Amino acid sequence: MSALESISTRLVYTEDQALLRDEARRLLAARVSIEAVRALLDDDGGDDPALWAELGRMGWLGLLTEAEYGGAGLGAVELSILAEEAGRTLLPTPILAHLLATAVLARGGSTSQRAEWLPRLATGELRATWAHVEANGAWRVADTSVASAGGRLHGTKAFVWAGNTADVFLVPVQVDEEVRIALVPSNAAGVRVESEQTLDRTRRQGRLVLVDAEPVGLLERPAAEVEQDFLPLAWTAIAAESVGGAAAALDRTAAYAATREQFGKAIGSFQAIKHPLVNVLIDTEQARSLVYAAACAIDQSNDDAVLLARMAKARSSDAYGFATSRAIQFHGGFGFTEECDAHLFRRRALASRPALGDPDHHRAAIADLVLGPSAAGATALD
């Protein structure tokens, strides 16, 4: 039995995982209505502090943090469950940015750094985010333009998720001949965050400007090693969130098609509507299967984890895009207006697509993984 076949036989939630999914779906459905999401679109903070505190009490903010640092010590499958439910509601509260940042710190920090930071991040007392994208869209740690000179940092990072509310940033920094990851508190001298106007207003992003800024430390492991461990998890989490969004867009579109009438019949009774919606369902389910195959592979340290995570990210980006484009179309002219909820999901789908690589990027890398490196000498994580 191949590794992929081995994984496919175990894609069943455990009792605890099913409980987590049910609790997440129940809580977020009750607390994050589409009206609540809309109310935060023009709010300065862009999220609900009371909900953040509740997520901390639920233990979700320490989901990936080891028990010795106050977390739940869970893995990629549980992260995917939460991310999918968050995507289903367009959750503005930045739990995904925070959890991915804690994963970077857990993988790269020294024992003392983990002991100092992770317990406070696990409770939600502090918020963290991963600031890795350049203004030109480059996102690999090797591409960083932030440099250290005499221990002080200079440079800019763009499109930082939840940059406006983060207490600490994890920033790839060029230090002499290698790239390291710096811990940079938001209140340190020389640190400034500027709001960025992006397509998706349900996920706030900011520009981090560092001018003679002093970090509180550099993570122990080199950035390239941390990135290699971290990327499959991040790809899978974003893919899971996209699957949740695609499923929600499908549910809303199907409900609308069942009530909106034309020629005396519900538009959902016409084949021109039924067939595309079935295709959306098939695409979403295929993407979901890849997400959980990737998550299982990561948790099992399977050799196919990188391949599956790339497949999940590519497939889910396409599925979310297709689901929301059909949602816009089937809501008619109303669908294209901001007053229609389909519009909000469409913006999230378009904004998430390039995050950590768009489908073309991942499919090119998959070809290298399956067929062998290209003439350019690409590696698994290029």
GROMACS .gro file of C-alpha atoms in nm:
model
  382
    1MET     CA    1   0.000   0.000   0.000
    2SER     CA    2   0.137   0.341  -0.100
    3ALA     CA    3   0.161   0.628   0.143
    4LEU     CA    4  -0.131   0.806  -0.026
    5GLU     CA    5  -0.348   0.493  -0.008
    6SER     CA    6  -0.255   0.453   0.357
    7ILE     CA    7  -0.369   0.806   0.434
    8SER     CA    8  -0.693   0.773   0.237
    9THR     CA    9  -0.810   0.486   0.457
   10ARG     CA   10  -0.798   0.700   0.771
   11LEU     CA   11  -0.990   1.010   0.667
   12VAL     CA   12  -1.243   0.976   0.946
   13TYR     CA   13  -1.278   1.219   1.235
   14THR     CA   14  -1.201   1.086   1.580
   15GLU     CA   15  -1.462   1.148   1.846
   16ASP     CA   16  -1.264   1.448   1.977
   17GLN     CA   17  -1.221   1.593   1.629
   18ALA     CA   18  -1.591   1.560   1.556
   19LEU     CA   19  -1.666   1.732   1.887
   20LEU     CA   20  -1.429   2.017   1.798
   21ARG     CA   21  -1.598   2.059   1.459
   22ASP     CA   22  -1.945   2.061   1.611
   23GLU     CA   23  -1.846   2.308   1.884
   24ALA     CA   24  -1.673   2.538   1.634
   25ARG     CA   25  -1.970   2.530   1.397
   26ARG     CA   26  -2.216   2.594   1.679
   27LEU     CA   27  -2.022   2.880   1.837
   28LEU     CA   28  -1.930   3.059   1.515
   29ALA     CA   29  -2.280   3.023   1.371
   30ALA     CA   30  -2.417   3.182   1.689
   31ARG     CA   31  -2.158   3.459   1.722
   32VAL     CA   32  -2.052   3.545   1.367
   33SER     CA   33  -2.358   3.622   1.161
   34ILE     CA   34  -2.312   3.788   0.825
   35GLU     CA   35  -2.462   4.100   0.982
   36ALA     CA   36  -2.186   4.094   1.246
   37VAL     CA   37  -1.924   4.059   0.972
   38ARG     CA   38  -2.070   4.357   0.788
   39ALA     CA   39  -2.076   4.565   1.106
   40LEU     CA   40  -1.699   4.524   1.139
   41LEU     CA   41  -1.613   4.616   0.780
   42ASP     CA   42  -1.565   4.983   0.867
   43ASP     CA   43  -1.459   4.933   1.230
   44ASP     CA   44  -1.108   5.055   1.313
   45GLY     CA   45  -1.006   4.725   1.472
   46GLY     CA   46  -1.197   4.503   1.236
   47ASP     CA   47  -1.265   4.228   1.487
   48ASP     CA   48  -1.462   4.151   1.803
   49PRO     CA   49  -1.245   4.160   2.122
   50ALA     CA   50  -1.514   3.977   2.320
   51LEU     CA   51  -1.512   3.691   2.071
   52TRP     CA   52  -1.131   3.683   2.081
   53ALA     CA   53  -1.144   3.642   2.459
   54GLU     CA   54  -1.401   3.366   2.422
   55LEU     CA   55  -1.184   3.183   2.169
   56GLY     CA   56  -0.901   3.204   2.422
   57ARG     CA   57  -1.117   3.053   2.695
   58MET     CA   58  -1.219   2.776   2.456
   59GLY     CA   59  -0.852   2.688   2.411
   60TRP     CA   60  -0.858   2.749   2.037
   61LEU     CA   61  -0.583   3.014   2.041
   62GLY     CA   62  -0.345   2.755   2.186
   63LEU     CA   63  -0.460   2.478   1.956
   64LEU     CA   64  -0.112   2.411   1.815
   65THR     CA   65   0.082   2.502   2.129
   66GLU     CA   66   0.231   2.217   2.329
   67ALA     CA   67   0.064   2.136   2.660
   68GLU     CA   68   0.373   2.233   2.860
   69TYR     CA   69   0.324   2.589   2.737
   70GLY     CA   70  -0.046   2.599   2.811
   71GLY     CA   71  -0.181   2.483   2.479
   72ALA     CA   72  -0.380   2.188   2.352
   73GLY     CA   73  -0.092   2.034   2.158
   74LEU     CA   74  -0.312   1.941   1.862
   75GLY     CA   75  -0.218   1.917   1.497
   76ALA     CA   76  -0.295   1.994   1.137
   77VAL     CA   77  -0.628   1.807   1.127
   78GLU     CA   78  -0.768   2.009   1.416
   79LEU     CA   79  -0.631   2.331   1.265
   80SER     CA   80  -0.805   2.244   0.938
   81ILE     CA   81  -1.131   2.186   1.120
   82LEU     CA   82  -1.118   2.530   1.283
   83ALA     CA   83  -1.002   2.699   0.964
   84GLU     CA   84  -1.285   2.545   0.763
   85GLU     CA   85  -1.546   2.662   1.013
   86ALA     CA   86  -1.386   3.008   1.025
   87GLY     CA   87  -1.400   3.029   0.647
   88ARG     CA   88  -1.763   2.924   0.650
   89THR     CA   89  -1.853   3.240   0.849
   90LEU     CA   90  -1.595   3.481   0.698
   91LEU     CA   91  -1.464   3.515   1.053
   92PRO     CA   92  -1.297   3.858   1.081
   93THR     CA   93  -1.127   3.773   1.412
   94PRO     CA   94  -0.769   3.682   1.314
   95ILE     CA   95  -0.742   3.334   1.464
   96LEU     CA   96  -0.574   3.188   1.154
   97ALA     CA   97  -0.297   3.451   1.144
   98HIS     CA   98  -0.241   3.401   1.517
   99LEU     CA   99  -0.226   3.022   1.505
  100LEU     CA  100   0.013   3.018   1.210
  101ALA     CA  101   0.240   3.262   1.394
  102THR     CA  102   0.242   3.040   1.702
  103ALA     CA  103   0.339   2.751   1.474
  104VAL     CA  104   0.637   2.950   1.346
  105LEU     CA  105   0.746   3.034   1.699
  106ALA     CA  106   0.701   2.677   1.819
  107ARG     CA  107   0.912   2.542   1.533
  108GLY     CA  108   1.186   2.802   1.547
  109GLY     CA  109   1.210   2.937   1.899
  110SER     CA  110   1.452   2.830   2.169
  111THR     CA  111   1.323   2.668   2.485
  112SER     CA  112   1.334   3.000   2.669
  113GLN     CA  113   1.161   3.185   2.383
  114ARG     CA  114   0.882   2.929   2.370
  115ALA     CA  115   0.842   2.944   2.748
  116GLU     CA  116   0.827   3.323   2.747
  117TRP     CA  117   0.587   3.380   2.458
  118LEU     CA  118   0.372   3.075   2.388
  119PRO     CA  119   0.171   3.069   2.715
  120ARG     CA  120   0.055   3.428   2.666
  121LEU     CA  121  -0.022   3.363   2.300
  122ALA     CA  122  -0.216   3.049   2.391
  123THR     CA  123  -0.454   3.241   2.616
  124GLY     CA  124  -0.494   3.530   2.376
  125GLU     CA  125  -0.332   3.777   2.616
  126LEU     CA  126  -0.101   3.859   2.325
  127ARG     CA  127  -0.166   3.839   1.954
  128ALA     CA  128   0.095   3.738   1.699
  129THR     CA  129   0.119   3.737   1.323
  130TRP     CA  130   0.363   3.619   1.055
  131ALA     CA  131   0.497   3.917   0.858
  132HIS     CA  132   0.667   3.765   0.556
  133VAL     CA  133   0.533   3.924   0.235
  134GLU     CA  134   0.727   4.183   0.038
  135ALA     CA  135   0.565   4.483  -0.129
  136ASN     CA  136   0.614   4.311  -0.466
  137GLY     CA  137   0.429   4.001  -0.343
  138ALA     CA  138   0.734   3.778  -0.283
  139TRP     CA  139   0.668   3.564   0.023
  140ARG     CA  140   0.961   3.327   0.074
  141VAL     CA  141   1.190   3.403   0.368
  142ALA     CA  142   1.488   3.412   0.130
  143ASP     CA  143   1.323   3.707  -0.047
  144THR     CA  144   1.316   3.928   0.261
  145SER     CA  145   1.429   4.286   0.222
  146VAL     CA  146   1.433   4.351   0.596
  147ALA     CA  147   1.792   4.365   0.714
  148SER     CA  148   1.967   4.386   1.047
  149ALA     CA  149   2.240   4.646   1.101
  150GLY     CA  150   2.399   4.644   1.441
  151GLY     CA  151   2.101   4.457   1.583
  152ARG     CA  152   1.855   4.716   1.451
  153LEU     CA  153   1.602   4.632   1.180
  154HIS     CA  154   1.527   4.828   0.866
  155GLY     CA  155   1.272   4.742   0.602
  156THR     CA  156   0.906   4.693   0.521
  157LYS     CA  157   0.666   4.402   0.506
  158ALA     CA  158   0.334   4.426   0.324
  159PHE     CA  159  -0.006   4.255   0.340
  160VAL     CA  160   0.049   4.149   0.701
  161TRP     CA  161  -0.263   3.971   0.821
  162ALA     CA  162  -0.409   4.137   1.132
  163GLY     CA  163  -0.114   4.374   1.139
  164ASN     CA  164  -0.332   4.642   1.297
  165THR     CA  165  -0.405   4.434   1.609
  166ALA     CA  166  -0.092   4.220   1.649
  167ASP     CA  167   0.120   4.260   1.963
  168VAL     CA  168   0.420   4.082   1.816
  169PHE     CA  169   0.541   4.018   1.463
  170LEU     CA  170   0.755   3.732   1.341
  171VAL     CA  171   0.967   3.880   1.064
  172PRO     CA  172   1.226   3.715   0.836
  173VAL     CA  173   1.542   3.924   0.855
  174GLN     CA  174   1.871   3.914   0.668
  175VAL     CA  175   2.143   3.881   0.932
  176ASP     CA  176   2.492   3.869   0.785
  177GLU     CA  177   2.489   3.571   0.545
  178GLU     CA  178   2.167   3.402   0.660
  179VAL     CA  179   1.801   3.476   0.713
  180ARG     CA  180   1.667   3.454   1.066
  181ILE     CA  181   1.323   3.523   1.213
  182ALA     CA  182   1.299   3.821   1.447
  183LEU     CA  183   1.047   3.872   1.725
  184VAL     CA  184   0.934   4.233   1.697
  185PRO     CA  185   0.685   4.379   1.949
  186SER     CA  186   0.439   4.626   1.802
  187ASN     CA  187   0.518   4.879   2.075
  188ALA     CA  188   0.895   4.880   2.018
  189ALA     CA  189   1.060   5.201   1.905
  190GLY     CA  190   1.090   5.225   1.528
  191VAL     CA  191   0.789   5.002   1.458
  192ARG     CA  192   0.497   5.143   1.264
  193VAL     CA  193   0.193   4.973   1.113
  194GLU     CA  194   0.002   5.138   0.831
  195SER     CA  195  -0.340   5.016   0.724
  196GLU     CA  196  -0.362   4.875   0.374
  197GLN     CA  197  -0.674   4.895   0.163
  198THR     CA  198  -0.716   4.551   0.015
  199LEU     CA  199  -0.987   4.368  -0.174
  200ASP     CA  200  -1.109   4.170   0.127
  201ARG     CA  201  -1.218   4.401   0.408
  202THR     CA  202  -1.318   4.106   0.627
  203ARG     CA  203  -0.947   4.027   0.676
  204ARG     CA  204  -0.749   4.333   0.779
  205GLN     CA  205  -0.399   4.369   0.644
  206GLY     CA  206  -0.128   4.617   0.727
  207ARG     CA  207   0.214   4.738   0.616
  208LEU     CA  208   0.484   4.688   0.878
  209VAL     CA  209   0.751   4.958   0.862
  210LEU     CA  210   1.071   4.906   1.059
  211VAL     CA  211   1.312   5.197   1.098
  212ASP     CA  212   1.600   5.137   1.336
  213ALA     CA  213   1.371   4.897   1.523
  214GLU     CA  214   1.510   4.673   1.795
  215PRO     CA  215   1.372   4.317   1.810
  216VAL     CA  216   1.349   4.132   2.139
  217GLY     CA  217   1.529   3.836   1.986
  218LEU     CA  218   1.597   3.611   1.690
  219LEU     CA  219   1.451   3.261   1.675
  220GLU     CA  220   1.706   2.990   1.733
  221ARG     CA  221   1.662   2.795   1.408
  222PRO     CA  222   1.748   2.944   1.068
  223ALA     CA  223   1.446   3.082   0.885
  224ALA     CA  224   1.480   2.839   0.593
  225GLU     CA  225   1.448   2.537   0.824
  226VAL     CA  226   1.145   2.684   1.000
  227GLU     CA  227   0.983   2.766   0.667
  228GLN     CA  228   1.034   2.413   0.539
  229ASP     CA  229   0.848   2.274   0.841
  230PHE     CA  230   0.585   2.544   0.842
  231LEU     CA  231   0.472   2.590   0.481
  232PRO     CA  232   0.276   2.265   0.433
  233LEU     CA  233   0.079   2.345   0.749
  234ALA     CA  234   0.007   2.700   0.631
  235TRP     CA  235  -0.095   2.589   0.281
  236THR     CA  236  -0.332   2.334   0.429
  237ALA     CA  237  -0.487   2.579   0.675
  238ILE     CA  238  -0.557   2.838   0.405
  239ALA     CA  239  -0.696   2.564   0.185
  240ALA     CA  240  -0.929   2.451   0.464
  241GLU     CA  241  -1.054   2.805   0.513
  242SER     CA  242  -1.124   2.827   0.140
  243VAL     CA  243  -1.319   2.500   0.149
  244GLY     CA  244  -1.536   2.641   0.426
  245GLY     CA  245  -1.598   2.956   0.226
  246ALA     CA  246  -1.686   2.759  -0.087
  247ALA     CA  247  -1.932   2.544   0.108
  248ALA     CA  248  -2.097   2.852   0.258
  249ALA     CA  249  -2.124   3.020  -0.082
  250LEU     CA  250  -2.285   2.706  -0.223
  251ASP     CA  251  -2.533   2.682   0.066
  252ARG     CA  252  -2.636   3.044   0.027
  253THR     CA  253  -2.669   3.020  -0.350
  254ALA     CA  254  -2.873   2.701  -0.334
  255ALA     CA  255  -3.105   2.857  -0.076
  256TYR     CA  256  -3.152   3.164  -0.295
  257ALA     CA  257  -3.218   2.951  -0.604
  258ALA     CA  258  -3.487   2.761  -0.415
  259THR     CA  259  -3.686   3.077  -0.343
  260ARG     CA  260  -3.614   3.316  -0.630
  261GLU     CA  261  -3.878   3.265  -0.899
  262GLN     CA  262  -3.874   3.326  -1.272
  263PHE     CA  263  -4.142   3.227  -1.521
  264GLY     CA  264  -4.350   3.112  -1.226
  265LYS     CA  265  -4.089   2.861  -1.103
  266ALA     CA  266  -3.800   2.865  -0.859
  267ILE     CA  267  -3.481   2.927  -1.063
  268GLY     CA  268  -3.324   2.628  -0.890
  269SER     CA  269  -3.560   2.402  -1.084
  270PHE     CA  270  -3.385   2.486  -1.413
  271GLN     CA  271  -3.104   2.264  -1.536
  272ALA     CA  272  -2.895   2.573  -1.616
  273ILE     CA  273  -2.879   2.637  -1.243
  274LYS     CA  274  -2.876   2.278  -1.112
  275HIS     CA  275  -2.579   2.154  -1.311
  276PRO     CA  276  -2.331   2.429  -1.218
  277LEU     CA  277  -2.428   2.399  -0.852
  278VAL     CA  278  -2.362   2.026  -0.864
  279ASN     CA  279  -2.023   2.103  -1.017
  280VAL     CA  280  -1.954   2.345  -0.730
  281LEU     CA  281  -2.043   2.072  -0.482
  282ILE     CA  282  -1.813   1.822  -0.652
  283ASP     CA  283  -1.525   2.070  -0.663
  284THR     CA  284  -1.569   2.162  -0.297
  285GLU     CA  285  -1.579   1.801  -0.182
  286GLN     CA  286  -1.271   1.712  -0.385
  287ALA     CA  287  -1.086   2.007  -0.232
  288ARG     CA  288  -1.199   1.907   0.117
  289SER     CA  289  -1.069   1.554   0.064
  290LEU     CA  290  -0.729   1.691  -0.035
  291VAL     CA  291  -0.721   1.923   0.266
  292TYR     CA  292  -0.773   1.640   0.512
  293ALA     CA  293  -0.539   1.407   0.328
  294ALA     CA  294  -0.273   1.678   0.355
  295ALA     CA  295  -0.351   1.741   0.722
  296CYS     CA  296  -0.325   1.370   0.805
  297ALA     CA  297   0.003   1.347   0.615
  298ILE     CA  298   0.146   1.640   0.810
  299ASP     CA  299   0.042   1.495   1.144
  300GLN     CA  300   0.191   1.159   1.047
  301SER     CA  301   0.514   1.320   0.913
  302ASN     CA  302   0.441   1.145   0.585
  303ASP     CA  303   0.674   1.200   0.290
  304ASP     CA  304   0.377   1.304   0.076
  305ALA     CA  305   0.280   1.595   0.303
  306VAL     CA  306   0.432   1.865   0.081
  307LEU     CA  307   0.275   1.721  -0.235
  308LEU     CA  308  -0.069   1.689  -0.077
  309ALA     CA  309  -0.055   2.034   0.083
  310ARG     CA  310   0.027   2.190  -0.254
  311MET     CA  311  -0.255   1.995  -0.419
  312ALA     CA  312  -0.497   2.110  -0.147
  313LYS     CA  313  -0.397   2.476  -0.180
  314ALA     CA  314  -0.430   2.473  -0.560
  315ARG     CA  315  -0.757   2.280  -0.570
  316SER     CA  316  -0.927   2.475  -0.292
  317SER     CA  317  -0.833   2.811  -0.447
  318ASP     CA  318  -1.000   2.708  -0.770
  319ALA     CA  319  -1.301   2.560  -0.592
  320TYR     CA  320  -1.357   2.876  -0.386
  321GLY     CA  321  -1.321   3.093  -0.694
  322PHE     CA  322  -1.568   2.883  -0.893
  323ALA     CA  323  -1.821   2.866  -0.608
  324THR     CA  324  -1.822   3.241  -0.560
  325SER     CA  325  -1.831   3.324  -0.930
  326ARG     CA  326  -2.141   3.105  -0.965
  327ALA     CA  327  -2.286   3.267  -0.654
  328ILE     CA  328  -2.244   3.612  -0.808
  329GLN     CA  329  -2.397   3.497  -1.137
  330PHE     CA  330  -2.693   3.313  -0.990
  331HIS     CA  331  -2.785   3.605  -0.768
  332GLY     CA  332  -2.827   3.799  -1.092
  333GLY     CA  333  -2.744   4.169  -1.105
  334PHE     CA  334  -2.790   4.187  -0.729
  335GLY     CA  335  -2.501   3.944  -0.682
  336PHE     CA  336  -2.244   4.191  -0.804
  337THR     CA  337  -2.338   4.459  -0.553
  338GLU     CA  338  -2.182   4.490  -0.212
  339GLU     CA  339  -2.527   4.458  -0.057
  340CYS     CA  340  -2.532   4.091  -0.160
  341ASP     CA  341  -2.348   3.855   0.077
  342ALA     CA  342  -2.207   3.664  -0.221
  343HIS     CA  343  -1.994   3.969  -0.290
  344LEU     CA  344  -1.813   3.934   0.045
  345PHE     CA  345  -1.730   3.568  -0.017
  346ARG     CA  346  -1.609   3.652  -0.368
  347ARG     CA  347  -1.366   3.908  -0.227
  348ARG     CA  348  -1.230   3.659   0.028
  349ALA     CA  349  -1.183   3.398  -0.247
  350LEU     CA  350  -0.990   3.637  -0.469
  351ALA     CA  351  -0.776   3.764  -0.182
  352SER     CA  352  -0.688   3.416  -0.050
  353ARG     CA  353  -0.596   3.278  -0.392
  354PRO     CA  354  -0.241   3.426  -0.409
  355ALA     CA  355  -0.166   3.379  -0.038
  356LEU     CA  356   0.150   3.165  -0.013
  357GLY     CA  357   0.131   3.081  -0.383
  358ASP     CA  358  -0.151   3.075  -0.638
  359PRO     CA  359  -0.269   2.755  -0.815
  360ASP     CA  360  -0.028   2.801  -1.107
  361HIS     CA  361   0.266   2.827  -0.870
  362HIS     CA  362   0.168   2.511  -0.684
  363ARG     CA  363   0.090   2.308  -0.996
  364ALA     CA  364   0.430   2.393  -1.143
  365ALA     CA  365   0.590   2.273  -0.820
  366ILE     CA  366   0.372   1.959  -0.820
  367ALA     CA  367   0.496   1.881  -1.170
  368ASP     CA  368   0.852   1.904  -1.041
  369LEU     CA  369   0.770   1.678  -0.747
  370VAL     CA  370   0.601   1.415  -0.963
  371LEU     CA  371   0.812   1.432  -1.279
  372GLY     CA  372   1.142   1.546  -1.133
  373PRO     CA  373   1.301   1.891  -1.096
  374SER     CA  374   1.277   2.118  -1.396
  375ALA     CA  375   1.575   2.252  -1.582
  376ALA     CA  376   1.561   2.548  -1.344
  377GLY     CA  377   1.644   2.312  -1.060
  378ALA     CA  378   1.333   2.378  -0.850
  379THR     CA  379   1.306   2.205  -0.515
  380ALA     CA  380   1.001   2.086  -0.324
  381LEU     CA  381   0.938   2.419  -0.157
  382ASP     CA  382   1.029   2.656  -0.444
   0.00000   0.00000   0.00000
